[in-house]
PDB file of C-alpha atoms and ligand atoms in Angstrom:
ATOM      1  CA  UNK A 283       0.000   0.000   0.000  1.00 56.00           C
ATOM      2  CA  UNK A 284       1.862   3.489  -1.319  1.00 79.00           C
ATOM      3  CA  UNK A 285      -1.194   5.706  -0.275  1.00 89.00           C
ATOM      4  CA  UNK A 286      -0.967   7.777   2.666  1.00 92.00           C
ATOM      5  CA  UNK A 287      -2.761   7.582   5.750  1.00 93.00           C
ATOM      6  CA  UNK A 288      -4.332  10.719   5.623  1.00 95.00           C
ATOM      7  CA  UNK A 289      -5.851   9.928   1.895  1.00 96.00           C
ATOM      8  CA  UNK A 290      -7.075   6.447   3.113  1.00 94.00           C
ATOM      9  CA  UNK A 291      -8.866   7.993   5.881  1.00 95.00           C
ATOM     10  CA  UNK A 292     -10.644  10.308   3.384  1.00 97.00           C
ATOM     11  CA  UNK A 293     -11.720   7.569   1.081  1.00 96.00           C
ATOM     12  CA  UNK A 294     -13.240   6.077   4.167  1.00 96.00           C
ATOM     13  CA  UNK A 295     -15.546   9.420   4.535  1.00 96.00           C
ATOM     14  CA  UNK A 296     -16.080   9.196   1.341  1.00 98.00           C
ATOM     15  CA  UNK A 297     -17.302   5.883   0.473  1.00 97.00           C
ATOM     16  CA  UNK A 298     -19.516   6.416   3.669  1.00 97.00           C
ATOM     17  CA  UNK A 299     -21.981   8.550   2.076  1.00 97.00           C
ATOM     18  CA  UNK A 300     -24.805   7.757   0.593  1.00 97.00           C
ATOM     19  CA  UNK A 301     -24.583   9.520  -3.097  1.00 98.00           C
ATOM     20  CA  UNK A 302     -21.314  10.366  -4.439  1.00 98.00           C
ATOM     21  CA  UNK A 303     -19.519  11.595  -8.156  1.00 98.00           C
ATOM     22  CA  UNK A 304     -16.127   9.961  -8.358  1.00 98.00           C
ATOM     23  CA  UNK A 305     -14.983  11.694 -11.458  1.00 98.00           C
ATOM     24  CA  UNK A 306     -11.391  11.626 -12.565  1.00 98.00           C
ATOM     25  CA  UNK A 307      -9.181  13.009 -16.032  1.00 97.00           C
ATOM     26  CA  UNK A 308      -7.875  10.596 -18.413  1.00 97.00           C
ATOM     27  CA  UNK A 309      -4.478  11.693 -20.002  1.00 95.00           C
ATOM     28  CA  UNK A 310      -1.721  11.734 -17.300  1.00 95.00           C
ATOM     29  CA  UNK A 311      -3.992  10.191 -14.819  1.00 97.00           C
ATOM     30  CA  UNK A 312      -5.646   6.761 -16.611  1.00 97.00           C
ATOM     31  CA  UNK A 313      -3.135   6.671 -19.134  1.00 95.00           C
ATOM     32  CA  UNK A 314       0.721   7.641 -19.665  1.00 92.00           C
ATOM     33  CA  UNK A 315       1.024  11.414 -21.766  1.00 88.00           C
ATOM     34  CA  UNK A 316       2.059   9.722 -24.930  1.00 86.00           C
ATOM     35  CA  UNK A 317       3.982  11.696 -27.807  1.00 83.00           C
ATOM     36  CA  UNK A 318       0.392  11.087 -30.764  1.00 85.00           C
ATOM     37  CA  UNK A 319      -2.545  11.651 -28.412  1.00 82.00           C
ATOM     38  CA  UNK A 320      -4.614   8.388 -30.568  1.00 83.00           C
ATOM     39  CA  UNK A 321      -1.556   6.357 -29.274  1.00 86.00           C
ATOM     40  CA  UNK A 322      -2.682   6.612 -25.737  1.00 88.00           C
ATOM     41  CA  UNK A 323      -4.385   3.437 -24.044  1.00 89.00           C
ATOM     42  CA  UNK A 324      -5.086   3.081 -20.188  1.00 92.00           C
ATOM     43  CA  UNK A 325      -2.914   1.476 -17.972  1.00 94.00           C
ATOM     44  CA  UNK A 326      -4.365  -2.114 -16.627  1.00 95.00           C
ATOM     45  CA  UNK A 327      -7.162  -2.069 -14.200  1.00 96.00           C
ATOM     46  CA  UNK A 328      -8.285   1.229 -14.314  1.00 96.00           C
ATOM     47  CA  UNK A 329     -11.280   1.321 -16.138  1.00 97.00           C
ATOM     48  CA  UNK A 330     -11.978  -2.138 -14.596  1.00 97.00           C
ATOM     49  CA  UNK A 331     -12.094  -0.190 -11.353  1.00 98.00           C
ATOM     50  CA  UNK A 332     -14.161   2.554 -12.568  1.00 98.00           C
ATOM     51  CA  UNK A 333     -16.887   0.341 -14.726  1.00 98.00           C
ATOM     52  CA  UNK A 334     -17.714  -1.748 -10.931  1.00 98.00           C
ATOM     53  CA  UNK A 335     -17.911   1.321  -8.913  1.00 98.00           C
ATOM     54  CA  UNK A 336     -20.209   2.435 -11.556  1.00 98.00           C
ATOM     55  CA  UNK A 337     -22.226  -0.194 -11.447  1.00 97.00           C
ATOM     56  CA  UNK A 338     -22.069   0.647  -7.591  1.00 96.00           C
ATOM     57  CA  UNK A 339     -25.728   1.927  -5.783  1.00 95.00           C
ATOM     58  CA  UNK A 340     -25.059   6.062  -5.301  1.00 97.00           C
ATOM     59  CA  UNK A 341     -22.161   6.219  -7.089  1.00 98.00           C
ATOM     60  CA  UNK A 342     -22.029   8.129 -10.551  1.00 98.00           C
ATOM     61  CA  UNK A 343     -18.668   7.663 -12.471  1.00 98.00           C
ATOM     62  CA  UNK A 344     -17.591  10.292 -15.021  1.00 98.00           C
ATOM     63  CA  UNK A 345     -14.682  10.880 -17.083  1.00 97.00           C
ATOM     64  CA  UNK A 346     -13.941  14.255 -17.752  1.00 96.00           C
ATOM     65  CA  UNK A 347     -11.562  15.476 -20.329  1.00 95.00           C
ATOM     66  CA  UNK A 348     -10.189  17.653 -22.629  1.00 91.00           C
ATOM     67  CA  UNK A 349     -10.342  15.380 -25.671  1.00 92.00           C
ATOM     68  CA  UNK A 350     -13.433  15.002 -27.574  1.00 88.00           C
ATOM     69  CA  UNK A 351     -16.274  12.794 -27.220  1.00 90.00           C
ATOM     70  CA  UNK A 352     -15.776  10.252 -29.814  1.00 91.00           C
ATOM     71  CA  UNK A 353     -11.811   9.672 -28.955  1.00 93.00           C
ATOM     72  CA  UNK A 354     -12.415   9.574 -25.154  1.00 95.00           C
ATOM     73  CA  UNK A 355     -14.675   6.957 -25.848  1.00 95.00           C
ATOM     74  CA  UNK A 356     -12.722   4.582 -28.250  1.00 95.00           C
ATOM     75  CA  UNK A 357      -9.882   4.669 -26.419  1.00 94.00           C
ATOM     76  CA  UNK A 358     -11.488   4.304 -22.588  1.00 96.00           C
ATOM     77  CA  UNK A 359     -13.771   1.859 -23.902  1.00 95.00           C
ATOM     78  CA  UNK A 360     -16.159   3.292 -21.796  1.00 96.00           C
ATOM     79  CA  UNK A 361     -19.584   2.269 -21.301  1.00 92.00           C
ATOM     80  CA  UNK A 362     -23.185   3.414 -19.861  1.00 93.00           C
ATOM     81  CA  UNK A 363     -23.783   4.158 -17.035  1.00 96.00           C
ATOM     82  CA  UNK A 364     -20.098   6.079 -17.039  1.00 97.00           C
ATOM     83  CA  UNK A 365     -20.529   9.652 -18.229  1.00 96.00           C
ATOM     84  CA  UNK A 366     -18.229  11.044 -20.804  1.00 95.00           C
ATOM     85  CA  UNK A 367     -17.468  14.389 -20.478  1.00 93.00           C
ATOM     86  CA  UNK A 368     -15.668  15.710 -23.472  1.00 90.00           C
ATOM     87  CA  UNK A 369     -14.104  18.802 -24.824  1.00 84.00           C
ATOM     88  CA  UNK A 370     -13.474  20.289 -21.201  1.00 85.00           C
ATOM     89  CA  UNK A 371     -16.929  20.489 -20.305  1.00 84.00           C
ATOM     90  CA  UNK A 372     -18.531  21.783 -24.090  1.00 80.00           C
ATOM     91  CA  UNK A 373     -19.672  17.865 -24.698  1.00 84.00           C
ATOM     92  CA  UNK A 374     -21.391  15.479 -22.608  1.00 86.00           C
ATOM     93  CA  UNK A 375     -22.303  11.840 -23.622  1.00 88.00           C
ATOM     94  CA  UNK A 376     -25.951  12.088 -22.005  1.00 83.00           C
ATOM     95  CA  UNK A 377     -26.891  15.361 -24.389  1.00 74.00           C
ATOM     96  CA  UNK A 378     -28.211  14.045 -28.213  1.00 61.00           C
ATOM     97  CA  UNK A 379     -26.588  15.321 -30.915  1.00 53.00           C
ATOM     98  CA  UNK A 380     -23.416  16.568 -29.652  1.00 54.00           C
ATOM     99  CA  UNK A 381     -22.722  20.342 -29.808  1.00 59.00           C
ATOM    100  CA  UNK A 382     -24.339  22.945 -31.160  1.00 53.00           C
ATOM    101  CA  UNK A 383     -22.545  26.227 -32.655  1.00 67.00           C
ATOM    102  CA  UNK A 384     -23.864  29.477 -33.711  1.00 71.00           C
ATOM    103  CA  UNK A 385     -22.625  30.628 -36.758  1.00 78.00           C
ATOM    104  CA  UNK A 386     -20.280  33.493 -35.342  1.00 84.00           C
ATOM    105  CA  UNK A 387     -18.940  29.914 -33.687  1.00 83.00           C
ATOM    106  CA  UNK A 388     -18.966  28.221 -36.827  1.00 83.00           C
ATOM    107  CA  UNK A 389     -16.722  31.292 -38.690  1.00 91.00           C
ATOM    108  CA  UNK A 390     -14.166  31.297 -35.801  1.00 93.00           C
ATOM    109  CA  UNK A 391     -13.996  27.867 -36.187  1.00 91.00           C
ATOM    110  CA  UNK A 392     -12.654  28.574 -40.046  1.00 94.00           C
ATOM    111  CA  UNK A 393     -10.773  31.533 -39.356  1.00 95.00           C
ATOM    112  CA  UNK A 394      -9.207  29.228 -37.099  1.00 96.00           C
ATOM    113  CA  UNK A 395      -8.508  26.663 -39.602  1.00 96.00           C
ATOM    114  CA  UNK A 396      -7.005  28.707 -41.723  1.00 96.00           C
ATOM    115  CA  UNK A 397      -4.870  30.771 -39.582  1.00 97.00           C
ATOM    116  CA  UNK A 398      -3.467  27.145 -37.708  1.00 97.00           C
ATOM    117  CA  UNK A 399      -2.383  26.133 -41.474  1.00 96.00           C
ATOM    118  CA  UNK A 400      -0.463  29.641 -41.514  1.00 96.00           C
ATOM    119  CA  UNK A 401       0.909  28.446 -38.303  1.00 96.00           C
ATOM    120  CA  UNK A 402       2.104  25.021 -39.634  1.00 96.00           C
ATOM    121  CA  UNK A 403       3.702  26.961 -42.564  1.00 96.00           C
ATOM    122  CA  UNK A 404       5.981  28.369 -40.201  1.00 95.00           C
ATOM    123  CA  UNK A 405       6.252  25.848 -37.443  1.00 95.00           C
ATOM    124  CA  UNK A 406       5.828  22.476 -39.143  1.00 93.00           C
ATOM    125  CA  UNK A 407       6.698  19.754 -36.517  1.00 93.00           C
ATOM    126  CA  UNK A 408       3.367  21.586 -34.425  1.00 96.00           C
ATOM    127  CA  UNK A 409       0.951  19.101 -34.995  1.00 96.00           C
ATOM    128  CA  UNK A 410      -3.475  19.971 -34.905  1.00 95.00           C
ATOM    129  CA  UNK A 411      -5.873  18.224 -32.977  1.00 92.00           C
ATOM    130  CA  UNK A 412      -9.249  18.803 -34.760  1.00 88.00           C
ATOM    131  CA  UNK A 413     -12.423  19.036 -31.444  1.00 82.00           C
ATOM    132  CA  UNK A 414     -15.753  19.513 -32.576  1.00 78.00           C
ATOM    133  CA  UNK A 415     -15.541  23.175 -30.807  1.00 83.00           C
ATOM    134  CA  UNK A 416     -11.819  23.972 -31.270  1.00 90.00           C
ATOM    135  CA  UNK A 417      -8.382  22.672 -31.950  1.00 94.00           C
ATOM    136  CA  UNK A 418      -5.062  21.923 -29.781  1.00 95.00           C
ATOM    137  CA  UNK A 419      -1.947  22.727 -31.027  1.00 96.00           C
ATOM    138  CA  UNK A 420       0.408  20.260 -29.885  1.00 96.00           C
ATOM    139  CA  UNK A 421       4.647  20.258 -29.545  1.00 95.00           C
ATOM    140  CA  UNK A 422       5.163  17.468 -27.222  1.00 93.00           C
ATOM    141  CA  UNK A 423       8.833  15.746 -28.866  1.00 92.00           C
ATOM    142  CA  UNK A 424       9.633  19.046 -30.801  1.00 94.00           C
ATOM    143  CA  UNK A 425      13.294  20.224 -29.622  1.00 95.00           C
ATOM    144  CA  UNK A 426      12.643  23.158 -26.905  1.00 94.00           C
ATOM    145  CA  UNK A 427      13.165  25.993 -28.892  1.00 94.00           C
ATOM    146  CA  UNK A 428      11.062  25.004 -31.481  1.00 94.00           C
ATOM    147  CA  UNK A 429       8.485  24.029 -29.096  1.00 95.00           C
ATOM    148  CA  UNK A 430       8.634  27.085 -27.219  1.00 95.00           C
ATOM    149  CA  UNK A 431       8.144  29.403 -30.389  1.00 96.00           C
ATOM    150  CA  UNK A 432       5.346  27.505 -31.875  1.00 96.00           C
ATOM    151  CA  UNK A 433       3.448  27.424 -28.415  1.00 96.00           C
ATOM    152  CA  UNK A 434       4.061  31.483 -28.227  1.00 96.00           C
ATOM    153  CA  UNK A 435       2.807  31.545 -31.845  1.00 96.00           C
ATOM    154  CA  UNK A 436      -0.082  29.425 -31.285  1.00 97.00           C
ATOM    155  CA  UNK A 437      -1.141  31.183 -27.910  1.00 96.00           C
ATOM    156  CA  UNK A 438      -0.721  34.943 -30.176  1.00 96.00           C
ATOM    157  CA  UNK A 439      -2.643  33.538 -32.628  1.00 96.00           C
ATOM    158  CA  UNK A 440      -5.472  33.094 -29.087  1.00 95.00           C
ATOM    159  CA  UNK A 441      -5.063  36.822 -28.013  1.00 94.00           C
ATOM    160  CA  UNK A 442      -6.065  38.032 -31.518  1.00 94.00           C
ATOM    161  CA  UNK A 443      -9.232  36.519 -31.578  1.00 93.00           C
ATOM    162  CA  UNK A 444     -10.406  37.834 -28.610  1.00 88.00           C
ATOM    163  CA  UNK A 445     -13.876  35.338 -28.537  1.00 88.00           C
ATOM    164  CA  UNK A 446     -11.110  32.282 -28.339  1.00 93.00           C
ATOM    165  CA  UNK A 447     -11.023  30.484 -25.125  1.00 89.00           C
ATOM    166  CA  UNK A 448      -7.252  29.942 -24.842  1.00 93.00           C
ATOM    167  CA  UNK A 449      -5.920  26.879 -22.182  1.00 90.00           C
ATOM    168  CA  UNK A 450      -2.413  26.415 -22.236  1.00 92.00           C
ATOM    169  CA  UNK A 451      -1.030  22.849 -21.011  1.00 89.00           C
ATOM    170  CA  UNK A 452       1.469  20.518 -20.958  1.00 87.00           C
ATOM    171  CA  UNK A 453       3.311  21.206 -24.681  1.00 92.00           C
ATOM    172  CA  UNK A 454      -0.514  21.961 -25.927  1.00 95.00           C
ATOM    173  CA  UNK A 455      -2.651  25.178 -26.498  1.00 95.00           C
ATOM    174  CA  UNK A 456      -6.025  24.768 -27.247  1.00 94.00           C
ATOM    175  CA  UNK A 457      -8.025  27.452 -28.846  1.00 95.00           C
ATOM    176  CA  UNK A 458     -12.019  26.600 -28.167  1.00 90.00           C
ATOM    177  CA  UNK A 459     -14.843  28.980 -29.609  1.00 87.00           C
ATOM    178  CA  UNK A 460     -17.282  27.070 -26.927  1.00 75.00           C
ATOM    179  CA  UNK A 461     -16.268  26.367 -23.520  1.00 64.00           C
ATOM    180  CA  UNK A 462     -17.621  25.091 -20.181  1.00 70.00           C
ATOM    181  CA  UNK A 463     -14.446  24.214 -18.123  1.00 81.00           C
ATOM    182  CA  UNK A 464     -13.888  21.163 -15.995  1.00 90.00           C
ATOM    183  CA  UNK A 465     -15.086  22.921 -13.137  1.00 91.00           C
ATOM    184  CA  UNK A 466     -18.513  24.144 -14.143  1.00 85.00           C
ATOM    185  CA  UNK A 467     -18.868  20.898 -15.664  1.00 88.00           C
ATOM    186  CA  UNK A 468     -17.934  18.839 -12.392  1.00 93.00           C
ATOM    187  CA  UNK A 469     -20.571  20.847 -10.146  1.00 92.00           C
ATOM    188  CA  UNK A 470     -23.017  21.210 -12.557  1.00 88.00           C
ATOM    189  CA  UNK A 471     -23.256  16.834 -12.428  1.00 92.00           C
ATOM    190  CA  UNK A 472     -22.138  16.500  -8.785  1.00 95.00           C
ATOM    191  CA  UNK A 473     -25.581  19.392  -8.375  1.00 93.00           C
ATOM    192  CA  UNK A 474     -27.305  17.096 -10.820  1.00 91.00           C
ATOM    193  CA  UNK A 475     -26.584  13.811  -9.610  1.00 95.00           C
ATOM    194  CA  UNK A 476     -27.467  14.992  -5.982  1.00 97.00           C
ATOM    195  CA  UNK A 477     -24.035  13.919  -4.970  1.00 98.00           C
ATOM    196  CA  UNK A 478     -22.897  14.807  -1.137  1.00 98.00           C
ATOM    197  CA  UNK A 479     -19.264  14.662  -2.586  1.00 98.00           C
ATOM    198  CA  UNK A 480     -17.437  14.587  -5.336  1.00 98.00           C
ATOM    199  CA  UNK A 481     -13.481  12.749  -6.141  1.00 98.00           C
ATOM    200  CA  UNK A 482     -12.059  14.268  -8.566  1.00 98.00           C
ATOM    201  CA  UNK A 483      -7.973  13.382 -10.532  1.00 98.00           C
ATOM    202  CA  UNK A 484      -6.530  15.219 -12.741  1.00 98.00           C
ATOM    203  CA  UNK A 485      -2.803  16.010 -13.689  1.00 97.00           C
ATOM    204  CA  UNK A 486      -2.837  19.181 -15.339  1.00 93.00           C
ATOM    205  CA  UNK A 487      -3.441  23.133 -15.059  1.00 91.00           C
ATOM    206  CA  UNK A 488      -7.172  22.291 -16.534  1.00 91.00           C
ATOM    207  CA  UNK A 489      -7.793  20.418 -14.019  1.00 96.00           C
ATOM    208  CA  UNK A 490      -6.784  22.884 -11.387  1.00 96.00           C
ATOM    209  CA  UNK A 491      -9.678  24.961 -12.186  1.00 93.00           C
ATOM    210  CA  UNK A 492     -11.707  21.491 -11.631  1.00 96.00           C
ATOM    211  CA  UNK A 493     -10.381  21.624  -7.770  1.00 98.00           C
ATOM    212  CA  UNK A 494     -10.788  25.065  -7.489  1.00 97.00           C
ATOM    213  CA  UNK A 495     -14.658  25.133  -8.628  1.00 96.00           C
ATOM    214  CA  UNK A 496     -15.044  21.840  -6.397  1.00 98.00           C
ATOM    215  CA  UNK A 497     -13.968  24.106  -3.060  1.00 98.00           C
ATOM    216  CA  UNK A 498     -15.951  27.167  -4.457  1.00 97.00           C
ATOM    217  CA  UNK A 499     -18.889  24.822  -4.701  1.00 96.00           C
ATOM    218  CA  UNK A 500     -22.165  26.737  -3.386  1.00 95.00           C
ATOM    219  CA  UNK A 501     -22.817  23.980  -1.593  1.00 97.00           C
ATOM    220  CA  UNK A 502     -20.691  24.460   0.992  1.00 97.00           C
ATOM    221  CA  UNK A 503     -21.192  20.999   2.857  1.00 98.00           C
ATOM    222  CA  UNK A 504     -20.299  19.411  -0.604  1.00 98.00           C
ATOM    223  CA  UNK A 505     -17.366  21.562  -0.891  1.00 98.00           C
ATOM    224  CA  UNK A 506     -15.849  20.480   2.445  1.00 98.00           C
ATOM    225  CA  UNK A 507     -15.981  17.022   1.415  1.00 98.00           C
ATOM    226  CA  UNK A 508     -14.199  17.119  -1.578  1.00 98.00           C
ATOM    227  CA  UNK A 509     -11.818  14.537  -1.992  1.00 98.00           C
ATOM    228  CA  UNK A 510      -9.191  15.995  -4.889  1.00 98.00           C
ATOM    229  CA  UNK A 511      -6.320  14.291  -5.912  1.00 98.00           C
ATOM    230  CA  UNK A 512      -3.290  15.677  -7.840  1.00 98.00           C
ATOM    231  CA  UNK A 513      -1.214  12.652  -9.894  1.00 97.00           C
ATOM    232  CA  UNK A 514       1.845  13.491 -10.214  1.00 96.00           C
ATOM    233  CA  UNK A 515       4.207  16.699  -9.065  1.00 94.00           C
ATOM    234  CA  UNK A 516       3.467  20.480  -9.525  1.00 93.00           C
ATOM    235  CA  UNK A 517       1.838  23.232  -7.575  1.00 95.00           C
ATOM    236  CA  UNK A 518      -1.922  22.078  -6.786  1.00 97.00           C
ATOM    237  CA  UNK A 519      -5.273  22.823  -5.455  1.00 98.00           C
ATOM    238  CA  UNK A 520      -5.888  19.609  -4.629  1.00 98.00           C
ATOM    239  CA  UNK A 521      -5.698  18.082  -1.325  1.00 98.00           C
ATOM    240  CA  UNK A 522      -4.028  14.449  -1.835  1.00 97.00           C
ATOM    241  CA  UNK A 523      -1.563  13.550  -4.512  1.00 96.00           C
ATOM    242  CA  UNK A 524      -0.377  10.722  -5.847  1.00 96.00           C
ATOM    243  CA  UNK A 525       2.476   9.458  -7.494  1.00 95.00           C
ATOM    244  CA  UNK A 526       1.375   8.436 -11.244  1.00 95.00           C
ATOM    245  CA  UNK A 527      -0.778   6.210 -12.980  1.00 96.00           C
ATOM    246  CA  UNK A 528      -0.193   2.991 -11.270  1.00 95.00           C
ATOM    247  CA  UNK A 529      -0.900   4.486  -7.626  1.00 96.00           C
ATOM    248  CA  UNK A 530      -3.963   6.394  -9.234  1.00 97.00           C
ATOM    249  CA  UNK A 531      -4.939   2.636 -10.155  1.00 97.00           C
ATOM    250  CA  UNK A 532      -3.965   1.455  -6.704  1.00 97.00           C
ATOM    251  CA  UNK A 533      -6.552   4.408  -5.407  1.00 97.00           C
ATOM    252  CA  UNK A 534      -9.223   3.460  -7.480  1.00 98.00           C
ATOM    253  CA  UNK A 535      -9.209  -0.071  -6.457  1.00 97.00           C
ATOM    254  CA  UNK A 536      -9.309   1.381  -2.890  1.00 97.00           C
ATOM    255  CA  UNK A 537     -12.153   3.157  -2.994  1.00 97.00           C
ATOM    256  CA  UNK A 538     -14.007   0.656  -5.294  1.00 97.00           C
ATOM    257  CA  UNK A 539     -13.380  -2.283  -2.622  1.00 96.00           C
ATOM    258  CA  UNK A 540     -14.109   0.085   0.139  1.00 96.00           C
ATOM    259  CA  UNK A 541     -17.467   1.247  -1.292  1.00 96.00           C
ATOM    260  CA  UNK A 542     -18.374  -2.497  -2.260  1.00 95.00           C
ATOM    261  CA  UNK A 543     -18.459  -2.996   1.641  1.00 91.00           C
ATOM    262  CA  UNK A 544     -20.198  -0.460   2.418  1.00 81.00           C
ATOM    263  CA  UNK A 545     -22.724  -0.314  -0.094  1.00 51.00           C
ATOM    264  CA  UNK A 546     -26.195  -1.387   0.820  1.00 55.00           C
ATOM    265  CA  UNK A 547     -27.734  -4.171  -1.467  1.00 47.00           C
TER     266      UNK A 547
HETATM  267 MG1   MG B 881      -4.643  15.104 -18.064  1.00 72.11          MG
END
C-alpha cells in the first residue's frame, strides 16, 4: 500500500456517504502522456475499477476530459452508465446530438482553420488536434526551442481573436470557440446527480480549475468534502496527490473495494 494515511482515511468518509460523483481526467492520470494523443491506451485495471464502482448503488462515475467525445470513448472503452465528459466540459455523452454552434462559432472555427495552417507553414513539426468546438496545437517531442516558439505563436494567434477560449497545457494550447471548463462541468453533475461529494484526478493546469470550482462549490457541505487528488508533481489545489498512474490505479481499487463494503444491497 503506497497511499498515505491521511488519503485512506478520506476515502473512508467518502465511500460512507450515501450519493457520491467519483470523477477523474484521463491523459496523465488513466493513461501515460504519450507523444500522438490516438496512441494513448489506459494502464491495466483502471477502467476495470471505474466500470464496478459504476455499477455501484449512489455512485455516478464520469470521465472528464479535454479530448473530444468520440476519442475519449474509443480509447477508454467506456460504457453506460459512465458519463463522458468531453471537450473540457462543451460535450457530454448524455446530451443528443453533440454540440451545437452558432454561426459566429462556426466562422471562428474557419478563421481558425485557416490561420493554424499559416501556423504550420511556419512551425511544421506543431501538430493539430481537430475538437468539434476547437483545436489543440500540440509540440510534445519538438526540440525546446522550437516548441517554445510555436506554443508562443499558437497562444498569439489566441489573443487576436479575442472570442477564443485559450488553455495552455502541458506542450498543448487549445483554442475553443465554446467552452464550459472542468469545473462548471464537475458541479453542474455532482448538483445534478445529488451527490454529497465529489473525487475528482486530474494532472494538469485544466484540471486545477476542476479543484478550485469543487472548493468554491455553493454547496458548501459538498465543498468540504471534496476529496481531490493531484497525480503526479506540480503546484496544486488539490488536497491528496499521488504518485502516477499505477498508484492512481492502486486508489481506485481502494475506494471501489471500500465502497463495495459499504454499499447497501
Ligand atoms: Mg490530463
Amino acid at each position: 500500500m503506497t497511499l498515505s494515511p491521511d488519503l485512506v482515511e478520506a476515502l473512508e468518509r467518502f465511500v460512507a456517504l450515501d450519493r457520491v460523483l467519483v470523477a477523474t481526467d484521463f491523459d496523465g492520470v488513466l493513461a501515460p502522456l504519450v507523444l500522438d494523443p490516438m496512441d494513448s491506451r489506459p494502464v491495466e485495471g483502471g477502467m476495470p475499477a471505474l466500470t464496478s464502482l459504476a455499477a455501484l448503488p449512489g455512485t455516478t462515475v464520469a470521465l472528464v476530459s479535454g479530448r473530444a467525445l468520440g476519442p475519449l470513448g474509443e480509447l477508454t472503452g467506456a460504457q453506460d452508465p459512465i458519463v463522458l465528459i468531453g471537450s473540457h466540459g462543451a460535450e457530454d455523452s448524455r446530451a443528443e446530438g453533440g454540440l451545437a454552434l452558432d454561426d459566429a462559432q462556426r466562422g471562428l472555427l474557419d478563421t481558425l482553420d485557416t490561420e493554424l495552417a499559416a501556423l504550420r507553414r511556419e512551425h511544421p513539426g506543431m501538430r493539430v488536434e481537430v475538437k468539434p468546438a476547437g483545436r489543440v496545437a500540440h509540440t510534445r517531442g519538438l526540440p525546446q526551442e522550437e516548441a517554445d516558439a510555436a506554443l508562443a505563436a499558437a497562444l498569439e494567434l489566441g489573443r487576436r481573436h479575442t472570442s477564443l477560449e485559450v488553455t495552455p497545457g502541458k506542450d498543448v494550447v487549445e483554442l475553443a470557440v465554446a467552452h464550459v471548463g472542468k469545473g462548471v462541468a464537475l458541479v453542474a453533475l455532482a448538483r445534478e446527480v445529488g451527490a454529497e461529494a465529489v473525487f475528482y484526478a486530474g494532472d494538469d493546469l485544466t484540471d486545477e480549475h476542476g479543484f478550485a470550482a469543487l472548493a468554491d462549490d455553493e454547496d458548501t457541505a459538498r465543498a468540504e468534502r471534496r476529496l481531490t487528488v493531484r497525480v503526479g508533481d506540480g503546484d496544486t489545489l488539490a488536497r491528496y496527490r499521488v504518485a502516477d498512474e499505477d498508484a492512481m490505479v492502486e486508489l481506485l481499487q481502494a475506494l471501489l473495494n471500500a465502497r463495495r463494503t459499504r454499499a447497501p444491497h
